[in-house]
CSV table of C-alpha atoms (C1' of nucleotides) in Angstrom, one decimal:
chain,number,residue,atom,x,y,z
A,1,UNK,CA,1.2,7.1,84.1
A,2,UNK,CA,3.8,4.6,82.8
A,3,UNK,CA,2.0,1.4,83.3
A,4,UNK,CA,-0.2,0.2,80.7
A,5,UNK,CA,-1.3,-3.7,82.0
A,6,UNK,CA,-2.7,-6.0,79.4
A,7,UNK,CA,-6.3,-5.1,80.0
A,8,UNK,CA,-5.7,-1.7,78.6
A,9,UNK,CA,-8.3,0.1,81.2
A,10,UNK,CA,-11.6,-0.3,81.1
A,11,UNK,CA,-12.6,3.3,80.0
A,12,UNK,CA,-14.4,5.5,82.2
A,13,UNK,CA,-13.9,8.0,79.4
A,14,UNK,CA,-14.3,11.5,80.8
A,15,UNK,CA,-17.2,12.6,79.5
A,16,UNK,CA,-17.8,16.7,79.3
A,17,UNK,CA,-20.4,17.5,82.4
A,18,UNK,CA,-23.9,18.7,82.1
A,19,UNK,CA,-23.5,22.3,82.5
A,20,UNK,CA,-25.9,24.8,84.4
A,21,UNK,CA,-28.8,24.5,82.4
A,22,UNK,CA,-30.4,21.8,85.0
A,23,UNK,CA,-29.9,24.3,87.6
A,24,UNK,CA,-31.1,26.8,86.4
A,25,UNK,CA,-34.3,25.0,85.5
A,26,UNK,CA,-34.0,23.8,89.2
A,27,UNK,CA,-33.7,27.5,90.7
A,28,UNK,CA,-37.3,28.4,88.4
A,29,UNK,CA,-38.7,25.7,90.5
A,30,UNK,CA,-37.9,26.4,93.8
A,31,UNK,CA,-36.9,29.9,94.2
A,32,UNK,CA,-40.3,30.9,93.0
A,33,UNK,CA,-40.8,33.4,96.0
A,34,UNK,CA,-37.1,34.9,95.7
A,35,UNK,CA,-37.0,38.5,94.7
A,36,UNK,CA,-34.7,38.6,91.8
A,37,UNK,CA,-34.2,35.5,90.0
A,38,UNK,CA,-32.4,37.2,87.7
A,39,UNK,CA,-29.1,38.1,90.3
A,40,UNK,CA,-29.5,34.3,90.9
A,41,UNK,CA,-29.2,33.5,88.2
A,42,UNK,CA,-25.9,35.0,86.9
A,43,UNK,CA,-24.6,34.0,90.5
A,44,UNK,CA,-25.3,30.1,89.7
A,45,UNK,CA,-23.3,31.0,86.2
A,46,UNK,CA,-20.3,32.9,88.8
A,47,UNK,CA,-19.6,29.8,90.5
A,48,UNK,CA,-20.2,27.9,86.8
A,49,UNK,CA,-17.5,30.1,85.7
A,50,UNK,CA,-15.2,30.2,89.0
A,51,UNK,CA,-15.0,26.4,89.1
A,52,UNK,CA,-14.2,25.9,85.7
A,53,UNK,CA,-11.8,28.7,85.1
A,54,UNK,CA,-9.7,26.8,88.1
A,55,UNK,CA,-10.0,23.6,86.3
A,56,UNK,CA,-8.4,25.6,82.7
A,57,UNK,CA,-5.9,27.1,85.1
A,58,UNK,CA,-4.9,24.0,86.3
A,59,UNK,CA,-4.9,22.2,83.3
A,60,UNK,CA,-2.7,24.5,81.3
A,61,UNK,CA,-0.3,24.2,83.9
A,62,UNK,CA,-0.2,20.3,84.3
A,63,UNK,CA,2.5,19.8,81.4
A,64,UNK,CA,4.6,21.7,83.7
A,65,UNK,CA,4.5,19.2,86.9
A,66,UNK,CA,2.8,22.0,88.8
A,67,UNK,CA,-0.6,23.2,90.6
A,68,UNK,CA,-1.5,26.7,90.8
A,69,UNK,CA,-0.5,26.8,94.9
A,70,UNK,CA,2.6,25.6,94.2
A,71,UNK,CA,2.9,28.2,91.5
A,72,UNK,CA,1.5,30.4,93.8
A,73,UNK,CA,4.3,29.8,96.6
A,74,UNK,CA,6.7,30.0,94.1
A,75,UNK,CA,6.2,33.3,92.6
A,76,UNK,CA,5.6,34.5,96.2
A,77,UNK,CA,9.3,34.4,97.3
A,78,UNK,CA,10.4,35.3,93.3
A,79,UNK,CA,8.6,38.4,94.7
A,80,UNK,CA,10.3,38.8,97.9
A,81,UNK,CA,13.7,37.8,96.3
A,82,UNK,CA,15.8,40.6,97.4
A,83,UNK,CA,13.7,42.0,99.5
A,84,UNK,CA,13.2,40.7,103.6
A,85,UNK,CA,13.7,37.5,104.3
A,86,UNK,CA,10.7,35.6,104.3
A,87,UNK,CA,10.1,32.5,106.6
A,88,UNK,CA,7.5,30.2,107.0
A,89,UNK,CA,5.1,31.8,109.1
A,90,UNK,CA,5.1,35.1,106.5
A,91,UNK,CA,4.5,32.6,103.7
A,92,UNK,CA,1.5,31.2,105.5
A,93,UNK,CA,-0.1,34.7,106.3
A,94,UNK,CA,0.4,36.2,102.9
A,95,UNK,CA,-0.9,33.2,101.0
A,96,UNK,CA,-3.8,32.6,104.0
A,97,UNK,CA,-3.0,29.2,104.8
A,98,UNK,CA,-1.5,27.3,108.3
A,99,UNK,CA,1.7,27.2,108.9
A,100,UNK,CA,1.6,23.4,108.9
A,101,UNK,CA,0.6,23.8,105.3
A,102,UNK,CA,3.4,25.7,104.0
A,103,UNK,CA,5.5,23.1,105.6
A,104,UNK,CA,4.0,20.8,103.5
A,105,UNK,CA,4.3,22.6,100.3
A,106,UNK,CA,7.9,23.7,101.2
A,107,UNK,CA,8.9,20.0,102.0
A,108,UNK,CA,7.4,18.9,98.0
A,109,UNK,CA,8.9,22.0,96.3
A,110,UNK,CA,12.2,21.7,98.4
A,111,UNK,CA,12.4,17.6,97.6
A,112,UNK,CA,12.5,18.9,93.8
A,113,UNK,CA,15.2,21.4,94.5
A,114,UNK,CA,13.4,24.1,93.6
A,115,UNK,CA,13.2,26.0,97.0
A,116,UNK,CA,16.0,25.8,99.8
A,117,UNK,CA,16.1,26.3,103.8
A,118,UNK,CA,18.1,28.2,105.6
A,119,UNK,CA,18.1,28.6,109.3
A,120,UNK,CA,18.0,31.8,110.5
A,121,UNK,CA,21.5,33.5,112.6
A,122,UNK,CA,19.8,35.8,114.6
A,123,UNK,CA,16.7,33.9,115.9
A,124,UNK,CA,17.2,30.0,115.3
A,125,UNK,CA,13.5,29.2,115.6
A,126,UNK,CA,13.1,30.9,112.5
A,127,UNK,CA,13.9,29.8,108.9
A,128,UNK,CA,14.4,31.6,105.6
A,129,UNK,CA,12.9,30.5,102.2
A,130,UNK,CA,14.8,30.9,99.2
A,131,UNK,CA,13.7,30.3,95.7
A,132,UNK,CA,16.6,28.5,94.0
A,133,UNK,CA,17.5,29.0,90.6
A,134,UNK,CA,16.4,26.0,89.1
A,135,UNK,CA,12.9,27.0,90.4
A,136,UNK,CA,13.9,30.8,88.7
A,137,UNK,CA,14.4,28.6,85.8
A,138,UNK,CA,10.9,26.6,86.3
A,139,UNK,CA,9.0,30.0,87.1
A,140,UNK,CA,10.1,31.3,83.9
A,141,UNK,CA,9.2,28.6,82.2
A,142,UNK,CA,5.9,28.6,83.1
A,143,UNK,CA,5.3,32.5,82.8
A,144,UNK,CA,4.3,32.6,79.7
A,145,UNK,CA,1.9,30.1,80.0
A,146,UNK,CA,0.2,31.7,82.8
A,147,UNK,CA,-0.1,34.7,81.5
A,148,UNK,CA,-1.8,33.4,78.6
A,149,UNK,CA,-4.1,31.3,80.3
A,150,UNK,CA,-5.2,34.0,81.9
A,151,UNK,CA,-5.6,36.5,79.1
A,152,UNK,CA,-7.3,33.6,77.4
A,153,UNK,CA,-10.1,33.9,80.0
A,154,UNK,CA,-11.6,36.7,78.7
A,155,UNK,CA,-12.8,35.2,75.9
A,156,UNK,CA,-13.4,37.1,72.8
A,157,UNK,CA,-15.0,40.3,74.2
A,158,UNK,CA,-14.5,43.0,72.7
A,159,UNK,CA,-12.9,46.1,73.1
A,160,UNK,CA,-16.3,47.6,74.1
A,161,UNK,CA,-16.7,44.6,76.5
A,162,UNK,CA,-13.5,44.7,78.2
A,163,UNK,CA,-13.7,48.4,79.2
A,164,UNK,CA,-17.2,47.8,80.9
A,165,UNK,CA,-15.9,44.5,82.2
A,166,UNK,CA,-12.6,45.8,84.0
A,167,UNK,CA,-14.8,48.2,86.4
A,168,UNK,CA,-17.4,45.5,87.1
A,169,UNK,CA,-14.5,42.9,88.2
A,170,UNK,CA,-13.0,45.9,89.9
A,171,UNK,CA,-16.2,45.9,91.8
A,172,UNK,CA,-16.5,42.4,92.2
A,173,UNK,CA,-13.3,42.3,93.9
A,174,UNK,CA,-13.8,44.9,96.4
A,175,UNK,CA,-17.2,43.7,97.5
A,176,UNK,CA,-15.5,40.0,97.9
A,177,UNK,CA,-12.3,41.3,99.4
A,178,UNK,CA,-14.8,43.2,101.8
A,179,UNK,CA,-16.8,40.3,102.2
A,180,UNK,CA,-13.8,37.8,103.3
A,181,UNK,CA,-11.8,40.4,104.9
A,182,UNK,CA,-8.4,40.9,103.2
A,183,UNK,CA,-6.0,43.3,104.8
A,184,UNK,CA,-3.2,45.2,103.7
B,1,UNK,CA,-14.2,20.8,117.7
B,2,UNK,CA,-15.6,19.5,121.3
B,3,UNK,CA,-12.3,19.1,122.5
B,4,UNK,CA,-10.9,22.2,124.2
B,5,UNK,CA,-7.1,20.7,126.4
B,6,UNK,CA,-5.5,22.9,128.4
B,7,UNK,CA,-2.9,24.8,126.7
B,8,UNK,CA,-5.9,26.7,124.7
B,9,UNK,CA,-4.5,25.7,121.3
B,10,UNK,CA,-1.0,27.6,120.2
B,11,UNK,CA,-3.2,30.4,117.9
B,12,UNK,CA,-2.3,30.2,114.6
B,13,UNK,CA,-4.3,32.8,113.3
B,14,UNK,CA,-6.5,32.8,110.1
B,15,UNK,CA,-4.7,36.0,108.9
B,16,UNK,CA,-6.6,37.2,105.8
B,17,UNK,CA,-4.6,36.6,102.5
B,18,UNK,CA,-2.7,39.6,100.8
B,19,UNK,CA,-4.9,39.7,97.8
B,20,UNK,CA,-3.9,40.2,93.9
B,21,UNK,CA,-1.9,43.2,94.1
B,22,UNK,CA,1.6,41.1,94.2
B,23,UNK,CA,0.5,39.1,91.5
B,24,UNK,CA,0.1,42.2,89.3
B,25,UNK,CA,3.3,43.7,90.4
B,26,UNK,CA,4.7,40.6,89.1
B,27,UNK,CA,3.1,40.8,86.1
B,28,UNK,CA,4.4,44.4,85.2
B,29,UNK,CA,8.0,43.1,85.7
B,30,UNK,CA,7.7,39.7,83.7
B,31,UNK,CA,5.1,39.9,81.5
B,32,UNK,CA,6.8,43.1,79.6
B,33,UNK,CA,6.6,41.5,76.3
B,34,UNK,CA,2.8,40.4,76.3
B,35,UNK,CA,0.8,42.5,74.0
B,36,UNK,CA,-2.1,42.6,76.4
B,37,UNK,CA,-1.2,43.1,80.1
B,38,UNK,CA,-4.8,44.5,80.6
B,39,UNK,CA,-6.3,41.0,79.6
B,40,UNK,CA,-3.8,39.5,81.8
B,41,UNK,CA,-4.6,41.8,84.2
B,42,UNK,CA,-8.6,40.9,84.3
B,43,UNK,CA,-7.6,36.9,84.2
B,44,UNK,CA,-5.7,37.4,87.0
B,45,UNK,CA,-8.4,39.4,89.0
B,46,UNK,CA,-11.0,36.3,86.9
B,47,UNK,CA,-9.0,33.7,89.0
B,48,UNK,CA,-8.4,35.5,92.0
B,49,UNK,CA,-12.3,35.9,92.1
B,50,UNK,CA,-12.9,32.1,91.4
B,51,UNK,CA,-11.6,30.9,94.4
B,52,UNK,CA,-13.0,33.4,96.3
B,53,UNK,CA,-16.4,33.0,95.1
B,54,UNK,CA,-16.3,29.1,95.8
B,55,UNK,CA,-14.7,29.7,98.9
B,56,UNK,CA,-17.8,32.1,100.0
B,57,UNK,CA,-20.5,29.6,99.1
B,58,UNK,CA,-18.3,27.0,101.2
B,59,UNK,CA,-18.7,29.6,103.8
B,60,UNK,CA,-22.3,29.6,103.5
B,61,UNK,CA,-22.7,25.7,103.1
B,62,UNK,CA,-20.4,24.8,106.0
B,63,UNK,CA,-23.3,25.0,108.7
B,64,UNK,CA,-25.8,23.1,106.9
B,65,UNK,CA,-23.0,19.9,107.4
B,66,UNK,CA,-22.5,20.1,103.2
B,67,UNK,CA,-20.4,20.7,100.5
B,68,UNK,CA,-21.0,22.1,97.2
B,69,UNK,CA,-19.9,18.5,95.5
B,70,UNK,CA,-22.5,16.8,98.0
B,71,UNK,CA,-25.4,19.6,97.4
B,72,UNK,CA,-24.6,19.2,93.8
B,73,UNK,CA,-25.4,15.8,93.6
B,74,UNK,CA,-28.3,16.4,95.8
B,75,UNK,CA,-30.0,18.7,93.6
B,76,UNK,CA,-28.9,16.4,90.4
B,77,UNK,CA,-30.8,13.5,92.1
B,78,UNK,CA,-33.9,15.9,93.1
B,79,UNK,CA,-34.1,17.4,89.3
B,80,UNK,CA,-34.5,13.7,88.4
B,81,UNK,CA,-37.4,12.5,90.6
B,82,UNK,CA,-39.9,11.8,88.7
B,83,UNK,CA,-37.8,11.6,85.8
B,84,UNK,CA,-35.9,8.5,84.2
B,85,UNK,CA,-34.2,6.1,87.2
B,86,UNK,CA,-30.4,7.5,87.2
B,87,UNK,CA,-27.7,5.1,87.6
B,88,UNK,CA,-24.1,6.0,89.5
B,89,UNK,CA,-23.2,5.7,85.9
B,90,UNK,CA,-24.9,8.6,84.9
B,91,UNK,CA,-24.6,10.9,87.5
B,92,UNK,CA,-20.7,10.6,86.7
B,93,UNK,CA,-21.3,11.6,83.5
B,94,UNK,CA,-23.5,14.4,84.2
B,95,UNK,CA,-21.2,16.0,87.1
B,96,UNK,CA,-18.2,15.2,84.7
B,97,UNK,CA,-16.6,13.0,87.6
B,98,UNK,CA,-15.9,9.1,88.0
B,99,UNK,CA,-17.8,6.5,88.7
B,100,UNK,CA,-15.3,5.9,91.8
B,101,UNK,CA,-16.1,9.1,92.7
B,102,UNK,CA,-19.3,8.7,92.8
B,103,UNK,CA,-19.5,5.9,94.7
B,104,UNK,CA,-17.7,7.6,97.4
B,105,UNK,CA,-20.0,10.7,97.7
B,106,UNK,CA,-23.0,8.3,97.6
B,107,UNK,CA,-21.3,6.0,100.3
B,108,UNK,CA,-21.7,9.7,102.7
B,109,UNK,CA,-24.7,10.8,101.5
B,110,UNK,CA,-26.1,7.4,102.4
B,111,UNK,CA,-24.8,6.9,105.4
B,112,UNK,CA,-26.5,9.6,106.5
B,113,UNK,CA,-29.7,8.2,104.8
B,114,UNK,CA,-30.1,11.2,102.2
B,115,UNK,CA,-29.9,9.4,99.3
B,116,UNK,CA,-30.9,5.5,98.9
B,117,UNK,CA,-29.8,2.5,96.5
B,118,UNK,CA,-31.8,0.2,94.9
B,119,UNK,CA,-30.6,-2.2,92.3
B,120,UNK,CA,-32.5,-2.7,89.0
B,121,UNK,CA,-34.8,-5.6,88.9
B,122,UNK,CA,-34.2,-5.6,85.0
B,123,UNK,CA,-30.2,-5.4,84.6
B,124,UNK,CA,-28.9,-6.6,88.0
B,125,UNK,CA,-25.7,-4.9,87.4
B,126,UNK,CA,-27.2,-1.9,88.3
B,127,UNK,CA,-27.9,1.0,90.5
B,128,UNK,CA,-31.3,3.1,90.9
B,129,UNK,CA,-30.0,5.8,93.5
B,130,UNK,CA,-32.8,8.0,95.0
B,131,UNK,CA,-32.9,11.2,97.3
B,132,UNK,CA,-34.8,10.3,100.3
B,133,UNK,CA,-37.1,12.1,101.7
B,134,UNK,CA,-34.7,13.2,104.9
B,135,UNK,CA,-32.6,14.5,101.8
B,136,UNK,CA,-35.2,16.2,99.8
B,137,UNK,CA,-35.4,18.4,104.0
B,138,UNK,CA,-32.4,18.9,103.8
B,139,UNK,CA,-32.1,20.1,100.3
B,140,UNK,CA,-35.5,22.3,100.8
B,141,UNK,CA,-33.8,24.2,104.2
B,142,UNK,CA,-29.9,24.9,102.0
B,143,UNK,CA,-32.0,26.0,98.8
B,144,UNK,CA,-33.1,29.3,100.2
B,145,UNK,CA,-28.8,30.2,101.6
B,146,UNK,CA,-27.8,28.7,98.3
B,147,UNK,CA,-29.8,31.1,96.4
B,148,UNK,CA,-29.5,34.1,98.1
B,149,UNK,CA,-25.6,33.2,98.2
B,150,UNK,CA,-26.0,33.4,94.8
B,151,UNK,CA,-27.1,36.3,94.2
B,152,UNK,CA,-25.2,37.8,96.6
B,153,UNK,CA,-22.2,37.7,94.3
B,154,UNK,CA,-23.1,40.3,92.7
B,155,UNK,CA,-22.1,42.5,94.9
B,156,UNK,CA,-23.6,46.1,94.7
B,157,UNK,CA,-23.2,46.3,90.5
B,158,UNK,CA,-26.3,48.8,89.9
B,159,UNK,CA,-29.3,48.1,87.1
B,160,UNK,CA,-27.1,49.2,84.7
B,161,UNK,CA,-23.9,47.3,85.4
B,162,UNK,CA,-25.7,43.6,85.8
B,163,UNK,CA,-27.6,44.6,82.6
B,164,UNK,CA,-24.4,44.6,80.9
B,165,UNK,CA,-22.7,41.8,83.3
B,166,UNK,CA,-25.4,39.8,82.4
B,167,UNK,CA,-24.0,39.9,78.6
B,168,UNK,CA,-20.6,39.2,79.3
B,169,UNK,CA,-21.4,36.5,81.6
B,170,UNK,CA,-23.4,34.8,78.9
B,171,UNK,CA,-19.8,34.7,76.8
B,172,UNK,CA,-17.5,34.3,78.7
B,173,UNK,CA,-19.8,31.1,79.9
B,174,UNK,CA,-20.1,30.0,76.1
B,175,UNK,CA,-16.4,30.9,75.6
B,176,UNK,CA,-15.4,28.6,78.3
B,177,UNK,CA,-18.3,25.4,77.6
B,178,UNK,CA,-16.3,25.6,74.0
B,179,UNK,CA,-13.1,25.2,75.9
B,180,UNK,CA,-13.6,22.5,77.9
B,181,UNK,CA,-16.2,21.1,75.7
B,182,UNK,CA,-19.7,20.3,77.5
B,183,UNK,CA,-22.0,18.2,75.8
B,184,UNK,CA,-25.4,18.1,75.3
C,1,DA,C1',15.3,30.6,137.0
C,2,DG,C1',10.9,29.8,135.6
C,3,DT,C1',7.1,30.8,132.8
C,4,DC,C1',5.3,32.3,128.5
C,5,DA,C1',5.4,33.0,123.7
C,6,DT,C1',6.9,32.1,119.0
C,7,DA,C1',8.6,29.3,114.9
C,8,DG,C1',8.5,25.3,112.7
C,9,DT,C1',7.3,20.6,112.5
C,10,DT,C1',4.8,16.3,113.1
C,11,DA,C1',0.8,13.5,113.6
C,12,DG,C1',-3.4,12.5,112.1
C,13,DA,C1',-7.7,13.9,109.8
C,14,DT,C1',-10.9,15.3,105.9
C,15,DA,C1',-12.6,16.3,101.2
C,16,DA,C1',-12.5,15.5,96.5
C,17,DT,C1',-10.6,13.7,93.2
C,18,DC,C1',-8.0,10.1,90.4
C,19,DT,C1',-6.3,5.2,88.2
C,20,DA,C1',-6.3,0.3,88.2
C,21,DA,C1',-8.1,-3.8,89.4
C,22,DT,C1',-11.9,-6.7,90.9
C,23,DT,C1',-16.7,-8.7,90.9
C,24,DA,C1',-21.0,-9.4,89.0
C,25,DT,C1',-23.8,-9.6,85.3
C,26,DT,C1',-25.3,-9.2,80.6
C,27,DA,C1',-24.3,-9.4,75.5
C,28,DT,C1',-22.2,-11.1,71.5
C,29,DT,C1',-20.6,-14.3,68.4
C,30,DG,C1',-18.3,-18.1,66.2
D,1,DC,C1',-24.5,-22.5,73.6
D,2,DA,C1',-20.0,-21.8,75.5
D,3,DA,C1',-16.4,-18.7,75.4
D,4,DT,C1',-15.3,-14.0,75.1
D,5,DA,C1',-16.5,-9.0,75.4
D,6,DA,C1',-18.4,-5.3,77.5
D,7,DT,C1',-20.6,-2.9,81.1
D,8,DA,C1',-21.8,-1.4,86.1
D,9,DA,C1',-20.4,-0.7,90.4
D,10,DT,C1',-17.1,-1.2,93.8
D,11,DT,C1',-12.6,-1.6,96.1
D,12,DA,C1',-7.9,-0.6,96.8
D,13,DG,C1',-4.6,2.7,96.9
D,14,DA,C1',-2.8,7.2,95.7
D,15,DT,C1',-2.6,12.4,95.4
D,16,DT,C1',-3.5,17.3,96.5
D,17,DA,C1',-4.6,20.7,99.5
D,18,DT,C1',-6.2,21.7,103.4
D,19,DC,C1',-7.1,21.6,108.6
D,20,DT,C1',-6.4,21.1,114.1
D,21,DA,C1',-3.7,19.7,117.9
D,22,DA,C1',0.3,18.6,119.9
D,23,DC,C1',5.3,18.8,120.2
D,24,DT,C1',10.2,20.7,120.1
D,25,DA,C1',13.3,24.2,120.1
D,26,DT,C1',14.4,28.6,121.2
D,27,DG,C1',14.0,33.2,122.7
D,28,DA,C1',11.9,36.9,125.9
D,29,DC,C1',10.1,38.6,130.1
D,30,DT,C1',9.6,38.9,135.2
DNA sequence: AGTCATAGTTAGATAATCTAATTATTATTG
DNA sequence: CAATAATAATTAGATTATCTAACTATGACT
C-alpha cells in the first residue's frame, strides 16, 4: 500500500464483471425441461444481488480498517455490554462460527486494542470478552456508515415498493432461517 | 474426513447462528437519528439474506466437489464453446477477478482435467483455455441442483408476490450494476 | 483418585482473493 | 533494426475467513 517500485505496476486494471446476462442466456439453454424458468431466473439475479451487496458492504467499510465479521464481533459484545459476561465459546455460537475462529478474530481485534481478555474468577477455563473503549470509539465511528450502506441498498424504490418489499424479505427470511435452521 | 482417532473429536457443535434480531435491536438504540430506520431495517435483513443465500447454494454445491467461483468459471467457459477462443485474460475480466486469480482456479480445474490449456499458435504469449469434455459431465449433472437451488430461493412468495418481486428485483439489480459499475 | 467433560488455544489446512515481480513474447518507434 | 514499451501468463507471497483435530488447563462426577 506504501510501496510504489519504479515500474509503477503493470495494470491489471479492475475491470467491472460481466453481469448475469450470460447466465441467464445459459439457463434458456439448458434448463429447457425445468418447470418455471421464471423462479430461476430471479434466483440467479438473488445470488447476483447477494454477492454484490457483500462486496458494497465491504467496500464502504474498508476506509475504516475493518471487514464486516469483525464488525460483526464487535457490535456483538457492544450488545452484551452490561449484560452477562460473554466468553469465547458464546461468541462462537451466537455468530455460528468455531471456537477456534473467534480466537482468531479476538487475537486481531485484541492486537489493535480494541477488545480485551479477562480470565474468568469463578471458572478459570473460561474467559470474558470486553469491548474496550477505543473499539466503543471505532464502532461509533463506523455506525453511521453502516447504517447508510445499508439503507442505500434499497435503491430508489418507492414508497409503494418498499411496503410490498418489507413483507416479501420478511418472507424470505423465514423460509431461509427455516431452511438453515436458526434457533432462538 | 477418513480419519476418525480415538477420542471421537471434542464436539464443537455447529450451533445455528442467532439471526438479525440483535442487529436491529442495535439499530433502535444507535441509529436514533437516521431518518429511515425502516430502510435500514430491510438493508440489514438484504445482507443478512446475502450470506445466507450464498451460503445455501454452497450447501448445495459442496457434494458435487465444487464451488460457486469454480462452477462459475465452468459455465463462463461452456457459454463460450463454440464462440471466440477465451484467453485467462479475458475470463478475468469477465468474472471481474485477476489474472492471478485465474490462473489459480484454472491450475484446480485442470488438475482435475476439467478444463484444458492450449497456447495460441498466432500470439505465443497466449492461452486458449477449453472445458473438456469430463468438465462439460460435470457441469451437465450440477446444472439441474444449481437450478432448482435457484429457484428454490424463492421461498413460498405466492403468484402474486414474485410478480411484484420480480419488479423490484429488476431495480434493485440495475440500482446496484450502477453502483459498482458493470460494463458492457 | 481417576475419569470425563468443558473452555480456550494451537497447529495445520483450504478457498478465494489480492499485489508485485518475473518471464516470454510481440509491438512500436526513433 | 535495435532498443524500449506493452501485453499475457505465471510465480511468489500475503491476507481473510473459515475449518478440523489435537492439546492444555481446569473443573465435575463417581
Amino acid at each position: 500500500m506504501e510501496r510504489k517500485t519504479a515500474k509503477e505496476c503493470t495494470a491489471d486494471q479492475q475491470l467491472p464483471a460481466l453481469g448475469i446476462r450470460p447466465y441467464l442466456e445459459l439457463m434458456d439453454k439448458t434448463a429447457a425441461d425445468h418447470a418455471d424458468r421464471k423462479s430461476i431466473r430471479m434466483g440467479l439475479v438473488m445470488l447476483w444481488l447477494s454477492d454484490n451487496i457483500l462486496d458494497v458492504m465491504d467496500v464502504d467499510l474498508a476506509p475504516f480498517g475493518i471487514t464486516e465479521s469483525k464488525l460483526d464481533m464487535l457490535l456483538l459484545l457492544m450488545l452484551h455490554e452490561g449484560r452477562e459476561l460473554i466468553t469465547p465459546s458464546g461468541i462462537a455460537d451466537r455468530l455460528g462460527i468455531r471456537r477456534a475462529s473467534v480466537t482468531a478474530l479476538l487475537d486481531w481485534l485484541e492486537k489493535r486494542g480494541w477488545v480485551s481478555r479477562e480470565q474468568s474468577a469463578k471458572d478459570r477455563r473460561m474467559i470474558h470478552v470486553n469491548i474496550t473503549p477505543e473499539g466503543r470509539a471505532l464502532v461509533d465511528q463506523v455506525l453511521p456508515t453502516f447504517w447508510s450502506t445499508c439503507a442505500s441498498l434499497l435503491g430508489d424504490l418507492d414508497a409503494e415498493e418498499r411496503g410490498v418489499f418489507e413483507k416479501i424479505l420478511g418472507k424470505l427470511h423465514r423460509s431461509i432461517e427455516t431452511r438453515i435452521g436458526v434457533g432462538r
